[in-house]
Short mmCIF file of C-alpha atoms in Angstrom, two decimals:
data_model
loop_
_atom_site.label_atom_id
_atom_site.label_comp_id
_atom_site.label_asym_id
_atom_site.label_seq_id
_atom_site.Cartn_x
_atom_site.Cartn_y
_atom_site.Cartn_z
CA UNK A 6 -0.01 -0.03 0.02
CA UNK A 7 1.33 3.51 -0.96
CA UNK A 8 1.96 5.97 1.87
CA UNK A 9 -1.46 7.80 2.00
CA UNK A 10 -1.40 11.42 3.12
CA UNK A 11 -5.04 12.63 3.62
CA UNK A 12 -4.09 16.39 4.04
CA UNK A 13 -1.49 17.74 1.60
CA UNK A 14 0.23 21.20 2.02
CA UNK A 15 -1.38 24.10 0.25
CA UNK A 16 2.00 25.56 -1.06
CA UNK A 17 4.98 26.52 1.13
CA UNK A 18 5.54 29.09 3.87
CA UNK A 19 8.61 31.42 3.73
CA UNK A 20 10.57 32.17 6.87
CA UNK A 21 9.67 35.76 6.43
CA UNK A 22 5.98 34.74 6.49
CA UNK A 23 6.44 32.55 9.58
CA UNK A 24 8.16 35.40 11.49
CA UNK A 25 5.52 37.78 10.60
CA UNK A 26 2.79 35.47 11.76
CA UNK A 27 4.80 35.08 14.97
CA UNK A 28 5.25 38.87 15.36
CA UNK A 29 9.05 38.41 15.63
CA UNK A 30 12.21 39.38 13.76
CA UNK A 31 14.40 36.78 11.88
CA UNK A 32 17.61 36.14 13.55
CA UNK A 33 20.64 37.46 11.90
CA UNK A 34 21.68 35.33 8.99
CA UNK A 35 18.39 33.53 8.40
CA UNK A 36 17.32 33.47 4.78
CA UNK A 37 13.94 35.06 4.52
CA UNK A 38 13.11 33.32 1.39
CA UNK A 39 13.78 29.93 2.61
CA UNK A 40 10.62 27.78 3.08
CA UNK A 41 9.18 24.98 4.98
CA UNK A 42 6.86 22.63 3.17
CA UNK A 43 5.17 20.85 5.99
CA UNK A 44 4.42 20.76 9.74
CA UNK A 45 5.02 17.92 12.26
CA UNK A 46 5.60 17.02 15.81
CA UNK A 47 8.97 17.66 17.40
CA UNK A 48 9.74 13.94 17.17
CA UNK A 49 8.82 13.30 13.52
CA UNK A 50 9.64 16.65 11.88
CA UNK A 51 12.13 16.66 9.18
CA UNK A 52 14.54 19.31 7.75
CA UNK A 53 11.60 20.96 5.63
CA UNK A 54 9.09 21.01 8.64
CA UNK A 55 7.66 23.53 11.04
CA UNK A 56 7.21 22.50 14.64
CA UNK A 57 6.56 24.09 18.08
CA UNK A 58 7.09 23.47 21.78
CA UNK A 59 5.66 25.05 24.88
CA UNK A 60 5.58 22.07 27.46
CA UNK A 61 8.33 21.14 29.60
CA UNK A 62 7.30 17.32 29.11
CA UNK A 63 8.70 17.50 25.74
CA UNK A 64 12.29 19.00 26.37
CA UNK A 65 14.20 15.92 25.38
CA UNK A 66 12.10 15.81 22.16
CA UNK A 67 12.98 19.37 21.46
CA UNK A 68 16.82 18.88 22.03
CA UNK A 69 16.53 16.01 19.37
CA UNK A 70 14.27 17.66 16.88
CA UNK A 71 15.19 17.94 13.14
CA UNK A 72 12.74 20.47 12.31
CA UNK A 73 13.85 23.35 10.19
CA UNK A 74 11.97 25.84 12.23
CA UNK A 75 10.54 25.66 15.86
CA UNK A 76 8.42 28.04 17.32
CA UNK A 77 9.40 28.27 21.02
CA UNK A 78 8.61 30.22 24.29
CA UNK A 79 11.70 32.01 25.78
CA UNK A 80 12.22 29.38 28.62
CA UNK A 81 12.95 26.74 26.21
CA UNK A 82 14.87 28.48 23.56
CA UNK A 83 18.35 27.43 24.69
CA UNK A 84 17.31 23.74 24.12
CA UNK A 85 16.61 24.17 20.37
CA UNK A 86 19.42 22.15 18.56
CA UNK A 87 22.00 23.54 16.15
CA UNK A 88 20.44 23.46 12.77
CA UNK A 89 16.88 24.29 13.88
CA UNK A 90 15.85 27.99 13.53
CA UNK A 91 14.33 29.13 17.00
CA UNK A 92 11.64 31.58 16.76
CA UNK A 93 10.87 32.72 20.24
CA UNK A 94 7.28 33.94 20.73
CA UNK A 95 5.04 34.39 23.76
CA UNK A 96 2.24 31.77 22.43
CA UNK A 97 3.94 29.06 20.33
CA UNK A 98 0.87 27.00 20.00
CA UNK A 99 -1.43 29.72 18.79
CA UNK A 100 1.04 30.93 16.21
CA UNK A 101 1.61 27.42 15.18
CA UNK A 102 -2.22 26.88 14.73
CA UNK A 103 -2.32 29.92 12.57
CA UNK A 104 0.37 28.77 10.16
CA UNK A 105 -1.05 25.24 10.14
CA UNK A 106 -4.16 26.67 8.84
CA UNK A 107 -2.29 28.27 6.08
CA UNK A 108 -0.56 25.08 5.06
CA UNK A 109 -3.43 22.71 5.51
CA UNK A 110 -6.74 24.82 4.98
CA UNK A 111 -8.69 21.59 4.03
CA UNK A 112 -8.24 20.33 7.60
CA UNK A 113 -10.02 23.30 9.17
CA UNK A 114 -13.42 22.09 8.32
CA UNK A 115 -15.30 19.14 6.96
CA UNK A 116 -15.30 19.40 3.06
CA UNK A 117 -17.12 17.83 0.27
CA UNK A 118 -16.36 13.91 0.50
CA UNK A 119 -17.31 13.62 -3.04
CA UNK A 120 -15.18 16.39 -4.49
CA UNK A 121 -18.55 18.02 -5.36
CA UNK A 122 -19.31 21.28 -7.16
CA UNK A 123 -22.95 22.23 -6.85
CA UNK A 124 -25.50 19.66 -6.06
CA UNK A 125 -24.14 16.13 -6.45
CA UNK A 126 -26.10 13.30 -8.14
CA UNK A 127 -27.97 11.47 -5.44
CA UNK A 128 -28.71 14.26 -3.31
CA UNK A 129 -32.29 15.34 -2.64
CA UNK A 130 -33.00 18.99 -2.57
CA UNK A 131 -36.65 19.92 -2.39
CA UNK A 132 -37.68 22.51 -5.14
CA UNK A 133 -38.86 24.97 -2.47
CA UNK A 134 -35.28 24.85 -0.66
CA UNK A 135 -33.11 28.00 -1.51
CA UNK A 136 -29.49 27.56 -2.16
CA UNK A 137 -27.02 30.36 -2.85
CA UNK A 138 -24.22 30.17 -5.23
CA UNK A 139 -21.24 27.98 -4.43
CA UNK A 140 -23.21 25.67 -2.10
CA UNK A 141 -21.76 22.15 -2.42
CA UNK A 142 -24.24 19.17 -1.61
CA UNK A 143 -22.84 15.55 -1.38
CA UNK A 144 -24.76 12.56 -2.46
CA UNK A 145 -27.48 11.19 -0.12
CA UNK A 146 -28.04 14.56 1.53
CA UNK A 147 -31.66 15.63 1.87
CA UNK A 148 -32.57 19.29 2.09
CA UNK A 149 -36.22 20.02 3.06
CA UNK A 150 -38.91 22.47 1.80
CA UNK A 151 -38.19 26.13 2.71
CA UNK A 152 -34.75 25.41 3.94
CA UNK A 153 -31.95 28.12 3.15
CA UNK A 154 -28.22 27.59 2.60
CA UNK A 155 -25.75 30.38 2.22
CA UNK A 156 -23.02 30.71 -0.31
CA UNK A 157 -19.92 28.66 0.29
CA UNK A 158 -21.29 26.26 2.68
CA UNK A 159 -20.90 22.41 2.34
CA UNK A 160 -23.50 19.79 3.13
CA UNK A 161 -21.92 16.38 3.64
CA UNK A 162 -23.23 12.95 2.43
CA UNK A 163 -26.23 11.56 4.21
CA UNK A 164 -26.99 14.81 6.05
CA UNK A 165 -30.40 15.87 6.66
CA UNK A 166 -31.38 19.74 6.62
CA UNK A 167 -34.98 19.92 7.78
CA UNK A 168 -37.80 22.07 6.58
CA UNK A 169 -37.28 25.81 7.06
CA UNK A 170 -33.64 25.26 8.62
CA UNK A 171 -31.42 28.27 7.72
CA UNK A 172 -27.61 27.80 7.52
CA UNK A 173 -25.52 30.76 6.89
CA UNK A 174 -22.56 31.34 4.54
CA UNK A 175 -19.24 29.56 4.57
CA UNK A 176 -20.51 26.87 6.95
CA UNK A 177 -19.67 22.97 6.96
CA UNK A 178 -22.05 20.39 7.85
CA UNK A 179 -20.36 16.92 8.35
CA UNK A 180 -21.40 13.56 7.06
CA UNK A 181 -24.77 12.14 8.66
CA UNK A 182 -25.43 15.19 10.75
CA UNK A 183 -29.15 16.10 11.32
CA UNK A 184 -30.49 19.52 11.51
CA UNK A 185 -34.04 20.25 12.17
CA UNK A 186 -35.82 23.34 13.82
CA UNK A 187 -32.51 25.36 13.71
CA UNK A 188 -31.04 28.64 12.54
CA UNK A 189 -27.39 28.29 11.93
CA UNK A 190 -25.07 31.08 11.47
CA UNK A 191 -22.03 31.90 9.23
CA UNK A 192 -18.74 30.00 9.46
CA UNK A 193 -20.31 27.35 11.70
CA UNK A 194 -18.86 24.00 11.72
CA UNK A 195 -20.95 20.74 12.46
CA UNK A 196 -18.97 17.57 12.64
CA UNK A 197 -20.38 14.17 11.38
CA UNK A 198 -23.20 12.64 13.28
CA UNK A 199 -24.20 15.71 15.31
CA UNK A 200 -27.90 15.98 16.04
CA UNK A 201 -29.40 19.52 16.31
CA UNK A 202 -33.00 20.42 16.89
CA UNK A 203 -34.54 17.11 17.99
CA UNK A 204 -37.01 16.87 21.04
CA UNK A 205 -35.83 17.95 24.42
CA UNK A 206 -36.63 15.58 27.12
CA UNK A 207 -39.81 16.75 28.48
CA UNK A 208 -42.77 14.93 30.14
CA UNK A 209 -45.25 15.67 32.73
CA UNK A 210 -44.92 12.76 35.19
CA UNK A 211 -47.76 11.00 37.05
CA UNK A 212 -48.94 7.80 38.40
CA UNK A 213 -51.03 7.14 35.25
CA UNK A 214 -48.18 7.50 32.95
CA UNK A 215 -45.84 10.29 31.62
CA UNK A 216 -47.52 12.78 29.28
CA UNK A 217 -45.09 14.10 26.65
CA UNK A 218 -44.80 17.92 26.56
CA UNK A 219 -44.46 19.20 22.91
CA UNK A 220 -41.14 20.95 22.32
CA UNK A 221 -41.90 24.01 20.32
CA UNK A 222 -38.69 26.09 20.36
CA UNK A 223 -35.95 26.21 18.11
CA UNK A 224 -31.94 25.96 18.33
CA UNK A 225 -30.14 29.21 17.45
CA UNK A 226 -26.41 28.62 16.41
CA UNK A 227 -24.57 31.82 16.18
CA UNK A 228 -21.55 32.65 13.96
CA UNK A 229 -18.18 30.82 14.31
CA UNK A 230 -19.43 28.03 16.41
CA UNK A 231 -17.97 24.46 16.15
CA UNK A 232 -19.95 21.53 17.32
CA UNK A 233 -18.18 18.01 17.62
CA UNK A 234 -19.08 14.59 16.12
CA UNK A 235 -22.23 12.95 17.75
CA UNK A 236 -23.10 15.96 19.92
CA UNK A 237 -26.74 16.48 20.46
CA UNK A 238 -28.46 19.87 21.09
CA UNK A 239 -32.11 19.76 21.86
CA UNK A 240 -34.53 22.25 20.61
CA UNK A 241 -36.15 24.56 23.05
CA UNK A 242 -39.52 23.62 24.85
CA UNK A 243 -40.99 27.08 25.60
CA UNK A 244 -37.89 29.30 24.54
CA UNK A 245 -35.08 28.69 22.19
CA UNK A 246 -31.81 26.73 22.88
CA UNK A 247 -28.95 29.20 22.05
CA UNK A 248 -25.29 28.40 21.36
CA UNK A 249 -23.45 31.69 21.42
CA UNK A 250 -20.94 33.25 18.97
CA UNK A 251 -17.54 31.53 18.73
CA UNK A 252 -18.29 28.92 21.26
CA UNK A 253 -16.54 25.52 20.76
CA UNK A 254 -18.23 22.15 21.68
CA UNK A 255 -16.43 18.94 21.57
CA UNK A 256 -17.65 15.48 20.75
CA UNK A 257 -20.40 13.57 22.48
CA UNK A 258 -21.83 16.51 24.36
CA UNK A 259 -25.44 16.60 25.41
CA UNK A 260 -27.15 20.06 25.62
CA UNK A 261 -30.78 19.97 26.77
CA UNK A 262 -33.72 22.07 25.94
CA UNK A 263 -33.77 25.73 26.76
CA UNK A 264 -30.06 25.86 27.52
CA UNK A 265 -28.47 29.28 26.67
CA UNK A 266 -24.69 29.39 26.08
CA UNK A 267 -22.92 32.61 25.94
CA UNK A 268 -20.04 33.52 23.47
CA UNK A 269 -16.63 31.93 23.38
CA UNK A 270 -17.43 29.20 25.74
CA UNK A 271 -15.44 25.81 25.76
CA UNK A 272 -17.32 22.70 26.45
CA UNK A 273 -15.29 19.51 26.34
CA UNK A 274 -16.26 15.85 25.57
CA UNK A 275 -18.77 14.00 27.73
CA UNK A 276 -20.34 17.07 29.27
CA UNK A 277 -24.18 16.89 29.83
CA UNK A 278 -26.08 20.17 30.54
CA UNK A 279 -29.57 19.92 31.86
CA UNK A 280 -32.54 21.97 30.73
CA UNK A 281 -32.96 25.67 31.03
CA UNK A 282 -29.36 26.36 32.54
CA UNK A 283 -27.55 29.39 31.32
CA UNK A 284 -23.80 29.63 30.74
CA UNK A 285 -22.54 33.22 30.58
CA UNK A 286 -19.66 34.18 28.18
CA UNK A 287 -16.27 32.52 28.21
CA UNK A 288 -17.28 29.68 30.53
CA UNK A 289 -15.18 26.53 30.25
CA UNK A 290 -16.45 23.03 31.30
CA UNK A 291 -13.97 20.37 31.48
CA UNK A 292 -14.48 16.69 30.22
CA UNK A 293 -17.58 14.84 31.74
CA UNK A 294 -18.84 17.85 33.67
CA UNK A 295 -22.53 17.31 34.56
CA UNK A 296 -24.66 20.52 35.11
CA UNK A 297 -28.11 20.18 36.70
CA UNK A 298 -31.03 22.20 35.34
CA UNK A 299 -32.16 25.73 35.86
CA UNK A 300 -28.79 27.08 36.92
CA UNK A 301 -26.60 29.97 36.01
CA UNK A 302 -22.84 29.65 35.65
CA UNK A 303 -21.25 33.26 35.73
CA UNK A 304 -18.97 34.70 33.06
CA UNK A 305 -15.51 33.40 32.81
CA UNK A 306 -16.10 30.56 35.16
CA UNK A 307 -14.03 27.26 34.85
CA UNK A 308 -15.29 23.85 36.10
CA UNK A 309 -12.82 21.02 36.45
CA UNK A 310 -13.37 17.78 34.54
CA UNK A 311 -15.75 15.18 36.01
CA UNK A 312 -17.26 17.73 38.31
CA UNK A 313 -21.10 17.98 39.07
CA UNK A 314 -22.55 21.45 39.39
CA UNK A 315 -25.68 21.50 41.47
CA UNK A 316 -25.90 25.29 42.27
CA UNK A 317 -25.28 28.64 40.51
CA UNK A 318 -21.60 29.53 39.98
CA UNK A 319 -20.41 33.13 40.55
CA UNK A 320 -18.84 34.94 37.83
CA UNK A 321 -14.92 34.28 37.43
CA UNK A 322 -14.95 31.18 39.69
CA UNK A 323 -12.75 28.04 39.61
CA UNK A 324 -14.85 25.05 40.80
CA UNK A 325 -14.33 21.26 40.96
CA UNK A 326 -15.50 18.22 42.71
CA UNK A 327 -18.82 16.46 43.24
CA UNK A 328 -20.80 18.45 44.14
CA UNK A 329 -18.74 21.24 42.70
CA UNK A 330 -17.40 23.91 45.09
CA UNK A 331 -14.51 26.45 44.80
CA UNK A 332 -11.32 24.72 44.09
CA UNK A 333 -9.64 25.80 47.30
CA UNK A 334 -12.39 24.13 49.36
CA UNK A 335 -12.31 21.08 47.13
CA UNK A 336 -8.56 20.65 47.56
CA UNK A 337 -8.79 20.98 51.26
CA UNK A 338 -11.35 18.15 51.19
CA UNK A 339 -8.97 16.06 49.14
CA UNK A 340 -6.02 16.53 51.48
CA UNK A 341 -8.11 15.95 54.52
CA UNK A 342 -9.38 12.68 53.15
CA UNK A 343 -6.07 11.50 52.09
CA UNK A 344 -4.68 12.11 55.74
CA UNK A 345 -7.49 10.24 57.13
CA UNK A 346 -6.68 7.34 54.77
CA UNK A 347 -3.05 7.42 55.68
CA UNK A 348 -3.75 7.52 59.36
CA UNK A 349 -6.09 4.58 59.07
CA UNK A 350 -3.47 2.63 57.01
CA UNK A 351 -0.66 3.31 59.62
CA UNK A 352 -2.81 1.93 62.52
CA UNK A 353 -3.54 -1.04 60.35
CA UNK A 354 -7.21 -0.51 60.16
CA UNK A 355 -10.10 1.48 58.97
CA UNK A 356 -9.65 5.37 58.95
CA UNK A 357 -11.03 7.10 62.06
CA UNK A 358 -14.48 8.51 61.85
#
């Protein structure tokens, strides 16, 4: 089998362009017209590659790298080997991400899997749907009546865009995703298998059975949002479910009905957010966080992975644990438990009550 490379570089990057992106000046003697043709990890980079380093764990890999150029923070610059050009920048990872996007633009969002231009054979587009120019639709996609899709957007194979759904410009909807009862903004990325706009979990419970409550709201996804593979976002029951501008959602996240998420939040894999909860702007939820319903998590708060939030969180807080609490209190609890366990082990029995 031939060596298969799924993402090929889109041209080269000159040292001058790399330095400009990093906001630094090339060291004396560096050729500004020299180029890198790819990017790789410290361990696998070759003499034509760009790499970066900003974590002390990889000090040995940095010292042994063969990369042509390495973006590095000041504290690690002395470990860059001879033969590799060190460009010292305050945020190597962010600069690397910017340059990686220039080298490999096709990796930034799901594209057509059929190399489609326009509507592919085998796609089903209702005659009452409205598609602007430069929309690409892969085979097996279904676009319902009254749906609107903006210029430059891509609809992957097997994707369903329901009646009346609106998708803005330059958005990408991955293979097998389902969008119903939703209004989606510009430059939105929805990865394969995501489900947006289905029923929320609403029942009026009683001894005679559980009566289904119709969910009549929508999902509003604002500009520049990214939604991971197999994530589910329920439509609102009595108000809209809202995902704010620039928010990034990982794979396998569940967002329930009526949830409002602010701008530029980060929600990591395995999170579950119960109904009618509000996340203000810039909130970060670590992996597997659970949030009960009808709460408010204040602006800029961070919740540690695997925590359970069962009460409102003030703005700017850092909480963790189950139930979640300010990290200082959580750490004190963990330390106390560890000491009790050690005391019990020293006595050869169970810890003291």
